[in-house]
PDB file of C-alpha atoms in Angstrom:
ATOM      1  CA  MET A 514       0.023  -0.076   0.000  1.00 44.00           C
ATOM      2  CA  GLY A 515       1.802   2.878  -1.032  1.00 49.00           C
ATOM      3  CA  PHE A 516       0.793   6.899  -0.837  1.00 52.00           C
ATOM      4  CA  ASP A 517       1.857   8.959  -4.036  1.00 52.00           C
ATOM      5  CA  PHE A 518       2.108  13.048  -2.695  1.00 52.00           C
ATOM      6  CA  GLN A 519       2.300  14.525  -6.141  1.00 54.00           C
ATOM      7  CA  ALA A 520       1.233  17.714  -5.820  1.00 50.00           C
ATOM      8  CA  GLY A 521      -1.125  18.485  -9.040  1.00 52.00           C
ATOM      9  CA  PRO A 522      -4.160  20.819  -9.774  1.00 55.00           C
ATOM     10  CA  GLU A 523      -6.497  17.657  -9.290  1.00 67.00           C
ATOM     11  CA  ARG A 524      -5.305  16.274  -5.680  1.00 76.00           C
ATOM     12  CA  THR A 525      -4.952  19.770  -4.115  1.00 79.00           C
ATOM     13  CA  ASP A 526      -7.834  22.541  -2.851  1.00 78.00           C
ATOM     14  CA  GLU A 527      -7.311  26.063  -3.531  1.00 77.00           C
ATOM     15  CA  LEU A 528      -4.604  26.655  -0.468  1.00 76.00           C
ATOM     16  CA  GLY A 529      -2.369  24.058  -1.990  1.00 80.00           C
ATOM     17  CA  ARG A 530      -3.302  21.423   0.366  1.00 80.00           C
ATOM     18  CA  ASP A 531      -3.306  17.231  -0.375  1.00 86.00           C
ATOM     19  CA  ILE A 532      -7.269  16.615  -0.085  1.00 84.00           C
ATOM     20  CA  MET A 533      -6.845  13.372   0.665  1.00 87.00           C
ATOM     21  CA  LEU A 534      -4.699  13.919   3.223  1.00 86.00           C
ATOM     22  CA  ALA A 535      -6.968  16.534   4.716  1.00 83.00           C
ATOM     23  CA  GLU A 536      -9.939  13.760   4.394  1.00 84.00           C
ATOM     24  CA  ARG A 537      -7.899  11.424   6.407  1.00 86.00           C
ATOM     25  CA  LEU A 538      -6.754  13.496   9.140  1.00 85.00           C
ATOM     26  CA  ALA A 539      -9.955  15.137   9.308  1.00 84.00           C
ATOM     27  CA  LEU A 540     -10.777  11.270  10.729  1.00 86.00           C
ATOM     28  CA  LEU A 541      -8.581  12.248  13.921  1.00 88.00           C
ATOM     29  CA  ASP A 542      -9.579  15.950  14.364  1.00 88.00           C
ATOM     30  CA  PRO A 543     -11.693  15.981  17.571  1.00 87.00           C
ATOM     31  CA  ALA A 544     -13.544  19.327  15.621  1.00 87.00           C
ATOM     32  CA  THR A 545     -15.288  17.276  13.082  1.00 83.00           C
ATOM     33  CA  GLU A 546     -17.912  16.246  15.457  1.00 86.00           C
ATOM     34  CA  ASP A 547     -18.194  19.043  18.053  1.00 88.00           C
ATOM     35  CA  PRO A 548     -16.770  22.386  16.080  1.00 88.00           C
ATOM     36  CA  ASN A 549     -16.278  24.067  19.854  1.00 93.00           C
ATOM     37  CA  TYR A 550     -13.637  21.779  20.774  1.00 93.00           C
ATOM     38  CA  TRP A 551     -10.321  23.810  20.355  1.00 92.00           C
ATOM     39  CA  LEU A 552     -12.148  26.941  21.706  1.00 95.00           C
ATOM     40  CA  ARG A 553     -12.604  25.108  24.962  1.00 95.00           C
ATOM     41  CA  PHE A 554      -9.182  23.208  24.655  1.00 95.00           C
ATOM     42  CA  ARG A 555      -7.272  26.327  24.281  1.00 96.00           C
ATOM     43  CA  ASP A 556      -9.165  27.889  27.005  1.00 96.00           C
ATOM     44  CA  ARG A 557      -8.732  25.136  29.711  1.00 96.00           C
ATOM     45  CA  VAL A 558      -5.198  25.256  28.444  1.00 96.00           C
ATOM     46  CA  LEU A 559      -5.131  29.302  29.124  1.00 96.00           C
ATOM     47  CA  THR A 560      -6.631  29.131  32.546  1.00 95.00           C
ATOM     48  CA  ASP A 561      -4.882  26.111  33.453  1.00 95.00           C
ATOM     49  CA  ALA A 562      -1.569  27.949  32.688  1.00 96.00           C
ATOM     50  CA  ALA A 563      -2.340  30.981  35.015  1.00 96.00           C
ATOM     51  CA  ARG A 564      -3.110  28.738  37.744  1.00 94.00           C
ATOM     52  CA  ALA A 565       0.467  27.381  37.434  1.00 94.00           C
ATOM     53  CA  LEU A 566       1.712  31.005  37.091  1.00 94.00           C
ATOM     54  CA  ALA A 567       0.059  32.702  39.910  1.00 92.00           C
ATOM     55  CA  GLN A 568       1.102  29.411  42.427  1.00 88.00           C
ATOM     56  CA  ARG A 569       4.576  30.109  41.056  1.00 88.00           C
ATOM     57  CA  ARG A 570       4.613  33.792  41.804  1.00 87.00           C
ATOM     58  CA  LEU A 571       3.187  33.141  45.368  1.00 82.00           C
ATOM     59  CA  LEU A 572       6.529  30.506  45.805  1.00 78.00           C
ATOM     60  CA  VAL A 573       9.446  33.132  45.026  1.00 79.00           C
ATOM     61  CA  ARG A 574       7.877  35.441  48.233  1.00 80.00           C
ATOM     62  CA  LEU A 575       7.925  32.210  50.243  1.00 76.00           C
ATOM     63  CA  THR A 576       9.398  31.985  52.965  1.00 82.00           C
ATOM     64  CA  VAL A 577      10.526  29.115  55.902  1.00 83.00           C
ATOM     65  CA  PRO A 578       8.288  30.649  58.435  1.00 85.00           C
ATOM     66  CA  ASP A 579       5.659  30.360  56.087  1.00 81.00           C
ATOM     67  CA  VAL A 580       6.208  26.887  55.069  1.00 80.00           C
ATOM     68  CA  VAL A 581       5.936  25.480  58.824  1.00 81.00           C
ATOM     69  CA  ALA A 582       2.855  27.832  59.871  1.00 83.00           C
ATOM     70  CA  SER A 583       1.297  25.840  56.900  1.00 81.00           C
ATOM     71  CA  TRP A 584       1.981  22.783  58.224  1.00 80.00           C
ATOM     72  CA  GLY A 585       1.188  23.749  61.724  1.00 80.00           C
ATOM     73  CA  ARG A 586      -2.452  24.825  60.049  1.00 81.00           C
ATOM     74  CA  ALA A 587      -2.959  21.024  58.989  1.00 82.00           C
ATOM     75  CA  ILE A 588      -0.602  18.861  61.655  1.00 86.00           C
ATOM     76  CA  VAL A 589      -2.458  20.493  65.115  1.00 84.00           C
ATOM     77  CA  PRO A 590      -5.283  19.851  64.280  1.00 85.00           C
ATOM     78  CA  THR A 591      -4.751  16.369  63.723  1.00 86.00           C
ATOM     79  CA  ALA A 592      -2.750  15.873  66.639  1.00 87.00           C
ATOM     80  CA  ALA A 593      -5.541  16.840  68.875  1.00 88.00           C
ATOM     81  CA  LEU A 594      -8.064  14.993  67.355  1.00 88.00           C
ATOM     82  CA  ALA A 595      -5.846  11.693  67.776  1.00 89.00           C
ATOM     83  CA  ALA A 596      -5.181  13.232  71.519  1.00 90.00           C
ATOM     84  CA  ALA A 597      -8.394  13.444  71.986  1.00 90.00           C
ATOM     85  CA  LEU A 598      -9.746   9.676  70.764  1.00 89.00           C
ATOM     86  CA  ALA A 599      -6.193   8.339  73.011  1.00 88.00           C
ATOM     87  CA  GLY A 600      -8.311  10.299  75.667  1.00 86.00           C
ATOM     88  CA  VAL A 601     -11.627   8.764  75.102  1.00 85.00           C
ATOM     89  CA  ILE A 602      -9.650   5.273  74.624  1.00 85.00           C
ATOM     90  CA  LEU A 603      -7.724   5.619  77.929  1.00 82.00           C
ATOM     91  CA  PHE A 604     -11.220   6.872  79.726  1.00 79.00           C
ATOM     92  CA  ARG A 605     -14.050   4.160  78.320  1.00 76.00           C
ATOM     93  CA  ALA A 606     -11.119   1.362  79.466  1.00 69.00           C
ATOM     94  CA  GLY A 607     -10.792   2.731  82.681  1.00 65.00           C
ATOM     95  CA  ALA A 608      -9.135   1.177  85.907  1.00 57.00           C
ATOM     96  CA  ARG A 609      -7.952  -2.528  85.434  1.00 62.00           C
ATOM     97  CA  GLU A 610      -6.061  -4.845  87.290  1.00 63.00           C
ATOM     98  CA  VAL A 611      -2.909  -5.769  85.390  1.00 59.00           C
ATOM     99  CA  ARG A 612      -1.882  -9.423  86.711  1.00 65.00           C
ATOM    100  CA  THR A 613       1.576 -10.191  86.026  1.00 68.00           C
ATOM    101  CA  THR A 614       2.523 -13.984  86.778  1.00 70.00           C
ATOM    102  CA  PRO A 615       5.838 -14.503  87.786  1.00 67.00           C
ATOM    103  CA  VAL A 616       8.385 -16.109  85.156  1.00 64.00           C
ATOM    104  CA  ALA A 617      11.107 -18.541  86.178  1.00 59.00           C
ATOM    105  CA  PRO A 618      14.962 -17.784  85.254  1.00 62.00           C
ATOM    106  CA  VAL A 619      16.542 -19.717  82.806  1.00 58.00           C
ATOM    107  CA  ALA A 620      18.461 -21.598  84.091  1.00 58.00           C
ATOM    108  CA  GLU A 621      15.613 -23.540  85.889  1.00 58.00           C
ATOM    109  CA  VAL A 622      14.016 -23.869  82.984  1.00 53.00           C
ATOM    110  CA  GLU A 623      14.511 -27.722  81.610  1.00 59.00           C
ATOM    111  CA  ALA A 624      14.241 -28.487  77.802  1.00 58.00           C
ATOM    112  CA  VAL A 625      12.572 -31.860  77.959  1.00 55.00           C
ATOM    113  CA  PRO A 626      11.886 -32.710  73.771  1.00 58.00           C
ATOM    114  CA  VAL A 627       8.887 -33.476  72.637  1.00 62.00           C
ATOM    115  CA  THR A 628       8.186 -36.767  70.676  1.00 65.00           C
ATOM    116  CA  LEU A 629       5.219 -37.926  69.507  1.00 60.00           C
ATOM    117  CA  ALA A 630       3.694 -41.426  69.250  1.00 65.00           C
ATOM    118  CA  PRO A 631       4.544 -43.017  65.702  1.00 64.00           C
ATOM    119  CA  ALA A 632       0.130 -43.387  65.354  1.00 66.00           C
ATOM    120  CA  ALA A 633      -0.145 -39.394  66.393  1.00 62.00           C
ATOM    121  CA  ALA A 634       2.992 -38.752  64.109  1.00 60.00           C
ATOM    122  CA  ALA A 635       1.676 -39.498  60.691  1.00 59.00           C
ATOM    123  CA  SER A 636      -0.497 -37.209  60.684  1.00 60.00           C
ATOM    124  CA  PHE A 637       1.870 -34.512  62.272  1.00 57.00           C
ATOM    125  CA  VAL A 638       4.040 -31.966  59.791  1.00 60.00           C
ATOM    126  CA  ALA A 639       6.743 -29.827  61.494  1.00 58.00           C
ATOM    127  CA  MET A 640       7.969 -26.721  59.654  1.00 60.00           C
ATOM    128  CA  VAL A 641      11.922 -26.365  60.852  1.00 59.00           C
ATOM    129  CA  PRO A 642      14.542 -24.020  59.117  1.00 64.00           C
ATOM    130  CA  GLU A 643      17.161 -26.275  58.230  1.00 64.00           C
ATOM    131  CA  ALA A 644      20.914 -24.984  58.793  1.00 62.00           C
ATOM    132  CA  PHE A 645      23.826 -26.281  56.719  1.00 55.00           C
TER     133      PHE A 645
END
């Protein structure tokens, strides 16, 4: 499939554009179905660019105290909420008695190997790390 783009009076329009190429590119142009597409696109691009340029102008004048203050506006309410939530949880838990069981020293614990009977070992699987 070859295309020969030879310009001739029968293949071009009054501006010198290739008619066949213009027809094929028209299928890709979003403005063929929506005539205002490019106007809305230009408006959206210019609005976004204006917003981005305004943010950059503000960033030039931004100082370290300004950044810390802006973080404080976000962090302080969050920390206060977390502290209040922790207080509510602790308040609802109330004072409970904590039982402590004495732990035997390691020297007094005897290591007794556990062995299974052959009948019980038939359905038992042990996962042990192997070291070579």
